[in-house]
mmCIF file of C-alpha atoms in Angstrom:
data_model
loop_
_atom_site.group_PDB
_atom_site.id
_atom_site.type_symbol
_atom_site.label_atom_id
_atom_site.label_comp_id
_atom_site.label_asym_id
_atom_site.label_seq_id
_atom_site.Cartn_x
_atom_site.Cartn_y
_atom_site.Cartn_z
ATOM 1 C CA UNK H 16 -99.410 -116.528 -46.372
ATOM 2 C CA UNK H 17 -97.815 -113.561 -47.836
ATOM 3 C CA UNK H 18 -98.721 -115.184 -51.123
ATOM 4 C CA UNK H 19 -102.323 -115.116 -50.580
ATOM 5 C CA UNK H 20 -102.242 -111.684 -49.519
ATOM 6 C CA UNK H 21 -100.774 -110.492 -52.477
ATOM 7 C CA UNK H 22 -103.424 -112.666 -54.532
ATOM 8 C CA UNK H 23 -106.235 -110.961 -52.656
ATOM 9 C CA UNK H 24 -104.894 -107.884 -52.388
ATOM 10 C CA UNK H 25 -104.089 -108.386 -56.720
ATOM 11 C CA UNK H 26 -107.781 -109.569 -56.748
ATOM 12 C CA UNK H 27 -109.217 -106.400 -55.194
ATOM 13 C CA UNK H 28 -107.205 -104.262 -57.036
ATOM 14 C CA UNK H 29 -108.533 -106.081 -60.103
ATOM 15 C CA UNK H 30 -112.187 -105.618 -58.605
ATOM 16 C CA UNK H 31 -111.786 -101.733 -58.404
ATOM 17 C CA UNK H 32 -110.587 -101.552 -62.192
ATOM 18 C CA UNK H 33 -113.766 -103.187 -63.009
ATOM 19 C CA UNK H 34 -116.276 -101.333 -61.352
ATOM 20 C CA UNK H 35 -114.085 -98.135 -62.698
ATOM 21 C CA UNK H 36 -114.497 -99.799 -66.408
ATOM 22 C CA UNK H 37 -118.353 -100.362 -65.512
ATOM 23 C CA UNK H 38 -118.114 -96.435 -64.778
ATOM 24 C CA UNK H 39 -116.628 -95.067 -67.717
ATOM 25 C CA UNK H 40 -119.298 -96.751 -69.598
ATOM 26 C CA UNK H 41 -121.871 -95.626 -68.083
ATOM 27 C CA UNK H 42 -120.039 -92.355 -68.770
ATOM 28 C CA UNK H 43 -119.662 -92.792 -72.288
ATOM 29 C CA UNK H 44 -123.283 -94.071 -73.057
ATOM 30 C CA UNK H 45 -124.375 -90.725 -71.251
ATOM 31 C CA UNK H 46 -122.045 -88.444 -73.356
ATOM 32 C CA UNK H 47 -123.939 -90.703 -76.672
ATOM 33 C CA UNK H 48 -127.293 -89.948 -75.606
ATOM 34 C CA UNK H 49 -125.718 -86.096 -74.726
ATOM 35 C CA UNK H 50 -124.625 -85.765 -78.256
ATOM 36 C CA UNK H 51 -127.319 -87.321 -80.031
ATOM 37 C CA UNK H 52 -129.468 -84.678 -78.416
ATOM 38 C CA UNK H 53 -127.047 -81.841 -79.342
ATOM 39 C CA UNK H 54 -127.319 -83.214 -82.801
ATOM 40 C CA UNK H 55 -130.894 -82.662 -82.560
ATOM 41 C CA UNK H 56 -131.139 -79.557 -81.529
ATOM 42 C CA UNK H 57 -128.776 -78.565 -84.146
ATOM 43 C CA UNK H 58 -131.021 -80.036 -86.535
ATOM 44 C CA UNK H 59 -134.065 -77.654 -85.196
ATOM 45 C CA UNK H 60 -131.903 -74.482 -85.213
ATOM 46 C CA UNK H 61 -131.371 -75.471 -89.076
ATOM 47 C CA UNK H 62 -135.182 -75.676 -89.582
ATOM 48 C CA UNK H 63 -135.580 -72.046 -87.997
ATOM 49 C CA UNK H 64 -132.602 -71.032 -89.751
ATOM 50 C CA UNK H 65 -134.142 -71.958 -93.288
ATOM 51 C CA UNK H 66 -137.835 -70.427 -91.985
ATOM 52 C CA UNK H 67 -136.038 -67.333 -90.873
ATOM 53 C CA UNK H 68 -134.275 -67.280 -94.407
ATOM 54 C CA UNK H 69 -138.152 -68.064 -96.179
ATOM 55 C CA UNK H 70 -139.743 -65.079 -94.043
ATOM 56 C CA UNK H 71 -136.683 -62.857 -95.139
ATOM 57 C CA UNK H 72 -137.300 -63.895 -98.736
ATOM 58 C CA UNK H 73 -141.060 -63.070 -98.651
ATOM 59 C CA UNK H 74 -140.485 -60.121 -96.685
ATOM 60 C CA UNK H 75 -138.225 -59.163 -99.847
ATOM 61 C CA UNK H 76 -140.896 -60.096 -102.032
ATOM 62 C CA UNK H 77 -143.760 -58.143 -100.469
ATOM 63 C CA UNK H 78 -141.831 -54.591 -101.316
ATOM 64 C CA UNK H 79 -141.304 -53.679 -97.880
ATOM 65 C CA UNK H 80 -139.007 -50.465 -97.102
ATOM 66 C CA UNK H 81 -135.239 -51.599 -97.795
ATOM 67 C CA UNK H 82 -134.375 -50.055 -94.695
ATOM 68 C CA UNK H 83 -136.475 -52.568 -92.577
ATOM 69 C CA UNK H 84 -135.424 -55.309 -94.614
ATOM 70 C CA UNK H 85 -131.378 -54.786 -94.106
ATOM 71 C CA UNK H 86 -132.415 -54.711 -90.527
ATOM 72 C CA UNK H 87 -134.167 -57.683 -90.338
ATOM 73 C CA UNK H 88 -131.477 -59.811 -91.899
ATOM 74 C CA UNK H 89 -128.665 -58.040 -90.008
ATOM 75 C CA UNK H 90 -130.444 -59.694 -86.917
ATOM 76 C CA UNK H 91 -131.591 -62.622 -88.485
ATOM 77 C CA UNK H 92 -127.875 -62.961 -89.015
ATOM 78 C CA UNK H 93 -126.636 -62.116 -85.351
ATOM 79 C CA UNK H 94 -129.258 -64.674 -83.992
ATOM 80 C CA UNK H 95 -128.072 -67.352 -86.259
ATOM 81 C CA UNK H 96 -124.426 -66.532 -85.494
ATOM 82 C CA UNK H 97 -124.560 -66.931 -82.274
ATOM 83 C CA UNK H 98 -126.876 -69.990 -82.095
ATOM 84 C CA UNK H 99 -123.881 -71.537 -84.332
ATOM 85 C CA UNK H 100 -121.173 -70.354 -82.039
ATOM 86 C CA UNK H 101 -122.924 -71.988 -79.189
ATOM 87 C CA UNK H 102 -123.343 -75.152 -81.125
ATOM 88 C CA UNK H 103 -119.485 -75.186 -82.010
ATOM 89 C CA UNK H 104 -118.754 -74.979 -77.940
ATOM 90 C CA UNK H 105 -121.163 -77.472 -77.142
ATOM 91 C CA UNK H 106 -119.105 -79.956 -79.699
ATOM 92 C CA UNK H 107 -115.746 -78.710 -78.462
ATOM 93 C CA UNK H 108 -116.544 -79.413 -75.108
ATOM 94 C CA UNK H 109 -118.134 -82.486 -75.804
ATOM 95 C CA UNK H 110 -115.282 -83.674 -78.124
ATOM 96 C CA UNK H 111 -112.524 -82.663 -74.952
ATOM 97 C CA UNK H 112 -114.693 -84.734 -72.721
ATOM 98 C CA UNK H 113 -114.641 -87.454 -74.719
ATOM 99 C CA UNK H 114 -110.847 -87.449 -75.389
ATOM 100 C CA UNK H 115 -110.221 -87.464 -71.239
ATOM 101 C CA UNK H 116 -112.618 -90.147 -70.472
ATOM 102 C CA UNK H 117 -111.102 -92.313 -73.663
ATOM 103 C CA UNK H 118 -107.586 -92.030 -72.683
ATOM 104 C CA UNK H 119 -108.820 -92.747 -68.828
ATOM 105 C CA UNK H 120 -110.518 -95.643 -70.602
ATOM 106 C CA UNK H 121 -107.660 -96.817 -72.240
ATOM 107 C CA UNK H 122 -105.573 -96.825 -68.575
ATOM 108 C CA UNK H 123 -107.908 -98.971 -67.236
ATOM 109 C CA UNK H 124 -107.736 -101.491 -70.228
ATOM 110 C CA UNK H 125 -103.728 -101.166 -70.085
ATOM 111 C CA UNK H 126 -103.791 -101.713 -65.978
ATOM 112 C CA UNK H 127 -106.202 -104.651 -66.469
ATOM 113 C CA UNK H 128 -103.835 -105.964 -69.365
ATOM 114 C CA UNK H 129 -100.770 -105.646 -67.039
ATOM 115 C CA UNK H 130 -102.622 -107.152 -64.079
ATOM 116 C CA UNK H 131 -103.870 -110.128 -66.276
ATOM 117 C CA UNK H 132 -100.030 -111.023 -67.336
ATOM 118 C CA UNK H 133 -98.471 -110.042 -64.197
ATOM 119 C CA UNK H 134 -101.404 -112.887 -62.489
ATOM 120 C CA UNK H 135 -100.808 -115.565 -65.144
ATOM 121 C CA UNK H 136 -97.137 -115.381 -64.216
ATOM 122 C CA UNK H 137 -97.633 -115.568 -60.320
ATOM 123 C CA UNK H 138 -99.809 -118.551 -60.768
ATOM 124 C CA UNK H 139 -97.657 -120.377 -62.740
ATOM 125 C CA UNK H 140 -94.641 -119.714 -60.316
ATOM 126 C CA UNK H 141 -97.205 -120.622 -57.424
ATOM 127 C CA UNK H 142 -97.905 -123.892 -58.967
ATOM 128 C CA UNK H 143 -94.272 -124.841 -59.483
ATOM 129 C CA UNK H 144 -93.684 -123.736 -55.879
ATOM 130 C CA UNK H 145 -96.388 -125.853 -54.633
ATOM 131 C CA UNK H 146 -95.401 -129.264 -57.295
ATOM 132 C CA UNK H 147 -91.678 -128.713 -55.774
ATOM 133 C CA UNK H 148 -92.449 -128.383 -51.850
ATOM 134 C CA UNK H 149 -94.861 -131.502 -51.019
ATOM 135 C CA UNK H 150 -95.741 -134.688 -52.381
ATOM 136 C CA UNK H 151 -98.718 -133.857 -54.509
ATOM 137 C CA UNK H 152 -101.806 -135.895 -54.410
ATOM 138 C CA UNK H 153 -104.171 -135.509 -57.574
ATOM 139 C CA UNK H 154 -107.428 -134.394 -57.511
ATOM 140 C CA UNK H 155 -110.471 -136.061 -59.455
ATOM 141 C CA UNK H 156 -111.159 -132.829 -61.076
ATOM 142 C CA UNK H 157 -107.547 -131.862 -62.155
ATOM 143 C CA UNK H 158 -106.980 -129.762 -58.397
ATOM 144 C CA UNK H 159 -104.075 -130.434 -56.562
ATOM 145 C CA UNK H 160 -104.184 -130.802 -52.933
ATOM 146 C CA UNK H 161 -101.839 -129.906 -50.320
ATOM 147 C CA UNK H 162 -100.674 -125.672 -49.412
ATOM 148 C CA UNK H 163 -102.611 -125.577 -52.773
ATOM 149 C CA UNK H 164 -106.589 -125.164 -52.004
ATOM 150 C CA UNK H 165 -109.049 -125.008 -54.420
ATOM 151 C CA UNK H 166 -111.356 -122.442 -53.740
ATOM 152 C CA UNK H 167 -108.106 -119.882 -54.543
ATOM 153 C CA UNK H 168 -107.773 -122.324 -57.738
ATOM 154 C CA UNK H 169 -111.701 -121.520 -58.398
ATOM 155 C CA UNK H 170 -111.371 -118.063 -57.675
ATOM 156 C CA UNK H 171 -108.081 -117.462 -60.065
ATOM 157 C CA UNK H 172 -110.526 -119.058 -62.425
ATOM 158 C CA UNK H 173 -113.338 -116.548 -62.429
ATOM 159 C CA UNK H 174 -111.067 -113.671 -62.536
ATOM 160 C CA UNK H 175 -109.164 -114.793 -65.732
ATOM 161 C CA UNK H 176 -112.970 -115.755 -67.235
ATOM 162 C CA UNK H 177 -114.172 -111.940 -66.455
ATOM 163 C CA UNK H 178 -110.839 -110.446 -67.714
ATOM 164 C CA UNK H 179 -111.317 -112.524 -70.893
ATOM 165 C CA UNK H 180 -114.736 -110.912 -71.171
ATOM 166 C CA UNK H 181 -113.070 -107.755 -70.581
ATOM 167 C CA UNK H 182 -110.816 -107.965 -73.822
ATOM 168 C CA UNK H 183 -113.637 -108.447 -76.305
ATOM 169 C CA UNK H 184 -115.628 -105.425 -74.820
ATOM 170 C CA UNK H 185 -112.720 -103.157 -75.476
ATOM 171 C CA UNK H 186 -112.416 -104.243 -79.178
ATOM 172 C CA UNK H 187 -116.126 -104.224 -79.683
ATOM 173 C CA UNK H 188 -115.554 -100.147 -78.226
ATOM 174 C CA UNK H 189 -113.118 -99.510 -80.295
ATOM 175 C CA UNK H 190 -115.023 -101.256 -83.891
ATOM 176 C CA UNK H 191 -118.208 -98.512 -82.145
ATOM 177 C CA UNK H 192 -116.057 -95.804 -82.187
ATOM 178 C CA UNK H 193 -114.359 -96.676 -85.660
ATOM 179 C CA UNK H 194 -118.295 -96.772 -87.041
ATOM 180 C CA UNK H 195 -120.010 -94.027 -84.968
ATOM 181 C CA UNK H 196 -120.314 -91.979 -88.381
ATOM 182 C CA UNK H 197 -121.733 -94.814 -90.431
ATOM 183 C CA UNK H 198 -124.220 -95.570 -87.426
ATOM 184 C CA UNK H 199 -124.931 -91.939 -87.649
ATOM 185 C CA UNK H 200 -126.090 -91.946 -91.018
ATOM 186 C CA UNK H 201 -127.633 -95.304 -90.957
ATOM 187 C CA UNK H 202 -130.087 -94.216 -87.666
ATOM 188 C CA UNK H 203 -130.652 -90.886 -89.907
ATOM 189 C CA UNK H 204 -131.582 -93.148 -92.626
ATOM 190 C CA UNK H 205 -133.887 -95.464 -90.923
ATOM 191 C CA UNK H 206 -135.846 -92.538 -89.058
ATOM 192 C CA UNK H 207 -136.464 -90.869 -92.412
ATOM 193 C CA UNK H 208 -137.784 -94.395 -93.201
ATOM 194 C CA UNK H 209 -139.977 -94.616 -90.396
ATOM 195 C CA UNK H 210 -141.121 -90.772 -90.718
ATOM 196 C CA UNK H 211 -142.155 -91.817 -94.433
ATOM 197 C CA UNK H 212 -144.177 -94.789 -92.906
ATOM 198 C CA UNK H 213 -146.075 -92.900 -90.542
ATOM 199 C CA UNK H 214 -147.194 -90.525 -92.730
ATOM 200 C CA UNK H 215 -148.331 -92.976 -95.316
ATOM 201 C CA UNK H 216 -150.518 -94.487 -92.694
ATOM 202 C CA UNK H 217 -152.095 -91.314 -91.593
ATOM 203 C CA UNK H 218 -152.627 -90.724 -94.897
ATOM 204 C CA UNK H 219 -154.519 -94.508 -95.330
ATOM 205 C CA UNK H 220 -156.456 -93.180 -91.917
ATOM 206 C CA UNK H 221 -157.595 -89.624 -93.200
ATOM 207 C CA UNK H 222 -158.421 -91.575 -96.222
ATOM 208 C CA UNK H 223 -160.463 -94.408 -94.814
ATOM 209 C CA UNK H 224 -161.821 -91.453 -92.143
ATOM 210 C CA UNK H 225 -163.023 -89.441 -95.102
ATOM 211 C CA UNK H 226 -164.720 -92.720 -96.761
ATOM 212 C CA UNK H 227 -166.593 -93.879 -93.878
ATOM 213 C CA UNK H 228 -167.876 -90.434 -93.577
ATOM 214 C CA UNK H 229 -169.190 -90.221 -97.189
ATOM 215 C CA UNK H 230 -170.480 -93.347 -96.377
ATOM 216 C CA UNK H 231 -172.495 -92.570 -93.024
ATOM 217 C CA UNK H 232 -173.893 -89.298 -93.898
ATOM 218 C CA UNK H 233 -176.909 -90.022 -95.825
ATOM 219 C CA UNK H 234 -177.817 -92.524 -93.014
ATOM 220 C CA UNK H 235 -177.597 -89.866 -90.369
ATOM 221 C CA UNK H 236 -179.301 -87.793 -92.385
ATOM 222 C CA UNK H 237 -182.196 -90.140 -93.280
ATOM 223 C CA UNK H 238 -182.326 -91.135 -89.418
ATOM 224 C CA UNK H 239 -182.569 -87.763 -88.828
ATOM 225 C CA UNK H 240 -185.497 -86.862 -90.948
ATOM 226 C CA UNK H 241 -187.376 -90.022 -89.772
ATOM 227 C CA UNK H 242 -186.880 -89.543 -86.398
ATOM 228 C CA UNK H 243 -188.591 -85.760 -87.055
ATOM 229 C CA UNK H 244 -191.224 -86.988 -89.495
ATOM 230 C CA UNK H 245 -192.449 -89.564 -86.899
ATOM 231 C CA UNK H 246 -192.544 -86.260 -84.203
ATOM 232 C CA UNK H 247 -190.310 -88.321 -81.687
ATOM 233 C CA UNK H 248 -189.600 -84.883 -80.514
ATOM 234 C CA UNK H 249 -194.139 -84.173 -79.498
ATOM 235 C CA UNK H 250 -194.147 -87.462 -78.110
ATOM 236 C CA UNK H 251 -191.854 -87.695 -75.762
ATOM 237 C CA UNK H 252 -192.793 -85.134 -72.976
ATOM 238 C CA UNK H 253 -196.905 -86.640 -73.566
ATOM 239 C CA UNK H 254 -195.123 -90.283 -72.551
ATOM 240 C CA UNK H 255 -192.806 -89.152 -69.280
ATOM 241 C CA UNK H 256 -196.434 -86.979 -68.596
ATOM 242 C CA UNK H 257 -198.354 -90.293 -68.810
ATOM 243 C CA UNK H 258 -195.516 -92.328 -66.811
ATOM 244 C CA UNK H 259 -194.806 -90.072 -64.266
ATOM 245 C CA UNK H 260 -198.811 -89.806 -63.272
ATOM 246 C CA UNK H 261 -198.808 -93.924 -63.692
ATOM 247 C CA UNK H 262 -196.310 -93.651 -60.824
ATOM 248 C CA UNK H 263 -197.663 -91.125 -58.586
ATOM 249 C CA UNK H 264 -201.143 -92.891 -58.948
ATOM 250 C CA UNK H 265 -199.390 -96.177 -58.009
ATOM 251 C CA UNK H 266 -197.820 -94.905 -54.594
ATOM 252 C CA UNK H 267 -201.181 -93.421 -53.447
ATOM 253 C CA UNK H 268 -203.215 -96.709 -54.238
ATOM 254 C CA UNK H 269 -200.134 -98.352 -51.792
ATOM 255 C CA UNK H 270 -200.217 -95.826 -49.384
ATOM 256 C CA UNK H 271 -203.989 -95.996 -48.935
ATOM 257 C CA UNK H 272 -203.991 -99.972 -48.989
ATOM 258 C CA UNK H 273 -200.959 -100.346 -46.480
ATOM 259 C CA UNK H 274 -200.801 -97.310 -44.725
ATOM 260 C CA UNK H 275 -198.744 -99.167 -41.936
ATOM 261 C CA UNK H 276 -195.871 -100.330 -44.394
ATOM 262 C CA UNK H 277 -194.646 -96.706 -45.779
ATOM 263 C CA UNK H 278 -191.031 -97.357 -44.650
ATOM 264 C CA UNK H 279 -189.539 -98.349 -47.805
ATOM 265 C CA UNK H 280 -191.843 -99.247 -50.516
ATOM 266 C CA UNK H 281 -190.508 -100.793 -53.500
ATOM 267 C CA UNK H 282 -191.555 -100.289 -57.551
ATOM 268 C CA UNK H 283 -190.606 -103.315 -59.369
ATOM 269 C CA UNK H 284 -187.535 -104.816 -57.032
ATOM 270 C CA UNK H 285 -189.074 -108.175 -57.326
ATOM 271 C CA UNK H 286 -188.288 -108.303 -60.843
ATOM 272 C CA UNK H 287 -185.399 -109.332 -63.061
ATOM 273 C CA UNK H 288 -184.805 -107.414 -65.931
ATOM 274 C CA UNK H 289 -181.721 -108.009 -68.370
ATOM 275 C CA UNK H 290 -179.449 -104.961 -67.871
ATOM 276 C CA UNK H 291 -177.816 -105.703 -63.772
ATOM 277 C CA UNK H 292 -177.812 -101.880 -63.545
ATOM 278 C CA UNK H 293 -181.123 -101.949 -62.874
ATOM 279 C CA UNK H 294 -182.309 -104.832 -60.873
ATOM 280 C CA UNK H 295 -182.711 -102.775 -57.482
ATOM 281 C CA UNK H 296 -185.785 -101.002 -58.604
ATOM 282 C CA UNK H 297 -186.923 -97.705 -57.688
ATOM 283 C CA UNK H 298 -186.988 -97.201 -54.266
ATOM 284 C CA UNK H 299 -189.772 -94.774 -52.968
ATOM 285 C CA UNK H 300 -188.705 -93.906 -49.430
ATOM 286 C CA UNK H 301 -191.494 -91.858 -47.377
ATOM 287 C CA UNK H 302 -191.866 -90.264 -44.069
ATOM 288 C CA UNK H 303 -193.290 -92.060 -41.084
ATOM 289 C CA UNK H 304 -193.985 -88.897 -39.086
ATOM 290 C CA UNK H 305 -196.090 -87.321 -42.095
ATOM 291 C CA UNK H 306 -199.928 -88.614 -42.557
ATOM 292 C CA UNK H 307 -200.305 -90.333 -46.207
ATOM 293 C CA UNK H 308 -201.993 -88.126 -48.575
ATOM 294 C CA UNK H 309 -205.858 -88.527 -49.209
ATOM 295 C CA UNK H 310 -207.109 -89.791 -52.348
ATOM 296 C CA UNK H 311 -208.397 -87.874 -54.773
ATOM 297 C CA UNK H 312 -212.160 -87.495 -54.938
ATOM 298 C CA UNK H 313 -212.870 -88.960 -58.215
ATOM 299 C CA UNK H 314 -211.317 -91.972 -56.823
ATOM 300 C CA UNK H 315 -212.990 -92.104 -53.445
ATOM 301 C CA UNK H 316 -216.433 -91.507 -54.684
ATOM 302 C CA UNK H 317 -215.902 -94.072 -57.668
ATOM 303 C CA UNK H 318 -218.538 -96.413 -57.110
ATOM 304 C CA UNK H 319 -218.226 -98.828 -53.874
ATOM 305 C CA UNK H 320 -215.441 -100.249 -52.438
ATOM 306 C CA UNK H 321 -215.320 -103.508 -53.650
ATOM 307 C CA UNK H 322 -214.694 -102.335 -56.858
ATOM 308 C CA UNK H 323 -212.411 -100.132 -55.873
ATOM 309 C CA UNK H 324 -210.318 -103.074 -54.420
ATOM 310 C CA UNK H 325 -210.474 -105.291 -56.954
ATOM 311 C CA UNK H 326 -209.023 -102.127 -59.587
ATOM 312 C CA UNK H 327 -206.340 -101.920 -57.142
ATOM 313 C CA UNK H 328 -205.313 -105.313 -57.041
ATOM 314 C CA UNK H 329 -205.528 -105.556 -60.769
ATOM 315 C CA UNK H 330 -203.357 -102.136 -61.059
ATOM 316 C CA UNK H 331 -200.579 -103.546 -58.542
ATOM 317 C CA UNK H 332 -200.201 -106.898 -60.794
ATOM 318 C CA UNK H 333 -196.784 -107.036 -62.691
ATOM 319 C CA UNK H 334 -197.044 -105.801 -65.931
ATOM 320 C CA UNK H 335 -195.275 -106.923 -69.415
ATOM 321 C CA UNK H 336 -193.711 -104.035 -71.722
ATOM 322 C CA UNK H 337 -195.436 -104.788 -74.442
ATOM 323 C CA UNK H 338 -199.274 -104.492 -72.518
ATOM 324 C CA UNK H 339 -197.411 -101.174 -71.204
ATOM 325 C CA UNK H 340 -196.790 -100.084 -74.643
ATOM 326 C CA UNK H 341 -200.088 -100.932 -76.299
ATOM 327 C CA UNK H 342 -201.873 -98.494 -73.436
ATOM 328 C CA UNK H 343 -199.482 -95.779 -73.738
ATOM 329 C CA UNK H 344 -200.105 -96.190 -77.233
ATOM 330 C CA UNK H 345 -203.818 -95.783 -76.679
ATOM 331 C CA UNK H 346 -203.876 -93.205 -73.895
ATOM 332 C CA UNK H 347 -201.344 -91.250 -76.958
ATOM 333 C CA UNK H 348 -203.977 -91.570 -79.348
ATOM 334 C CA UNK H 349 -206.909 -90.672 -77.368
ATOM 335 C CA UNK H 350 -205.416 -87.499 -76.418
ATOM 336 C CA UNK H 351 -204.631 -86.728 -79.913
ATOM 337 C CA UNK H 352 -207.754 -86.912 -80.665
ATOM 338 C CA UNK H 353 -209.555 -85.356 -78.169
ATOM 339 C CA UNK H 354 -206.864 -82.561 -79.256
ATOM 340 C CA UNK H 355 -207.783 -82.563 -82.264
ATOM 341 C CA UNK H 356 -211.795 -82.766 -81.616
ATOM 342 C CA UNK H 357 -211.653 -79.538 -79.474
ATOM 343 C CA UNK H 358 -211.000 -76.796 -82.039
ATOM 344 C CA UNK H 359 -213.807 -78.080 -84.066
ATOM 345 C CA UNK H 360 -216.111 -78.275 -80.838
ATOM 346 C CA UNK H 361 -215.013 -74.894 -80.620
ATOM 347 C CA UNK H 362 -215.514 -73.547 -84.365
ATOM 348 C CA UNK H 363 -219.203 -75.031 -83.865
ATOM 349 C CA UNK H 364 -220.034 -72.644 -80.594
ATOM 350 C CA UNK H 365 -218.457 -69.732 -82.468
ATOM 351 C CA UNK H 366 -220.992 -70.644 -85.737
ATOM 352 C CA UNK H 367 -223.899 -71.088 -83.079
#
């Protein structure tokens, strides 16, 4: 029994190197990402520094007062100064950091060595133990039975597999630190590749941007002189005008045919028409406590009622678009014309 304990007991202590390893390289990915930032910002205090030194050297050139130039590098210089002594902290204290947390690396990595030996040895001494004190009965898959059990066997097993994992890790570490610099200047050297891609395909975009827009200006241009040389712009209030009276003289026709169905009367729900955003209709709500409006005179006193009923019926059949186009079309012209006919009606009384 005292045997196992120590094997656990060996076991958990093994258990709490690991999750320490685990932690230190969490640690030193963190401190990579820290100092590839660092390096990056030390990369944008050079850009200022050389546009600080460009301003200074146009500021020379322009003839300013010598007085004001001295000045202006003498601070230019303390600001660049003391942006470099803050960069050479930031890597000292960066570099000490990384020296502790390496040689607490290494400790691990030597206690995990020591506890990998110091295990190999018990288990060898426990098998002897165990060969010497019973009569040992062979198991199918190479166990032995007996104070010896398996699942310890099993166990000793996955501890020496994860300890053999261990090994490589540290040598791969060590090969990572050996090539940080090349991997440096290898990442520098493929961003400077990527930054020359990008900016060859923005230039294929502005370039293809610029193309299609010599290409689509003279249409827009002849679109837009059609679209004035047909006077889309006169038309279009004379057609909502000639729609929107169309509508109103609809809803008095139904409110004077079924004055007892003024709920909700619907203008073209019955239909189907191909966009879905518009197959509810227009809805014409009205109010049941107000008396429908009277017709109009000229179409009470237009003839008798039979006639009257049979327009009706004829106005409230459905439509097609192209029999609505042909009368705007018509009612268009006609008022053209009769626009046209009244200043000479009028040129003829003046004559008179």
């Amino acid at each position: 029994m005292s045997s196992q304990q120590a094997i656990r007991a060996q076991n958990d202590y093994i258990f709490n190197l690991q999750v320490q390893a685990d932690k230190y390289a969490r640690l030193i990915s963190s401190v990579n990402l820290r100092i590839k930032t660092i390096d990056e910002e030390w990369k944008t205090v050079r850009e200022k520094l050389a546009e600080l030194r460009l301003k200074r050297n146009e500021g020379d050139q322009r003839g300013g007062g010598i007085n004001a130039v001295k000045s202006k590098i003498m601070s230019e210089s303390r600001e660049v100064g003391k942006l470099e002594n803050r960069l050479a902290s930031c890597r000292t204290r960066l570099s000490n950091m990384n020296l502790e947390e390496q040689d607490a690396f290494d400790e691990i990595y030597q206690n995990l060595a020591i506890v990998i030996t110091r295990e190999k040895e018990n288990a060898e001494a426990f098998r002897k133990e165990a060969m010497k004190s019973e009569a040992l009965d062979t198991h199918e898959d190479g166990y032995f039975r007996g104070n010896f059990r398996i699942d310890e066997e099993s166990e000793m097993k996955q501890t020496l597999q994860k300890l053999d994992v261990a090994v490589p890790l540290r040598m791969y570490s060590d090969e990572l630190k050996e090539g940080s610099a090349n991997m440096r200047k290898r990442l520098i050297e493929s961003l400077e590749d990527t930054r020359q891609k990008i900016l060859k395909e923005n230039a294929d975009y502005e370039r293809l941007r610029q193309t299609a827009q010599r290409e689509f200006g003279p249409v827009a241009r002849a679109v837009d002189k059609l679209y004035n040389s047909l006077g889309c712009n006169e038309m279009m209030p004379i057609i909502e005008q000639r729609s929107n009276d169309l509508v109103e003289q609809f809803t008095r026709r139904l409110q004077h045919k079924h004055p007892q169905n003024l709920a909700t009367t619907s203008l073209g729900a019955h239909l189907q028409p191909s966009d879905p955003n518009r197959a509810n209709g227009l809805h014409l709500n009205f109010n049941l406590n107000q008396a429908p409006p009277l017709l109009t005179s000229h179409d009470a006193n237009s003839g008798d009622p039979d006639n009257n009923s049979g327009d009706e019926d004829d106005s409230l059949v459905p439509v097609s678009t192209a029999e609505l186009q042909r009368k705007a079309a018509k009612t268009l012209a006609m008022q053209l014309s009769n626009a046209k006919m009244s200043p000479t009606r009028n040129k003829k009384k003046k004559q008179k």
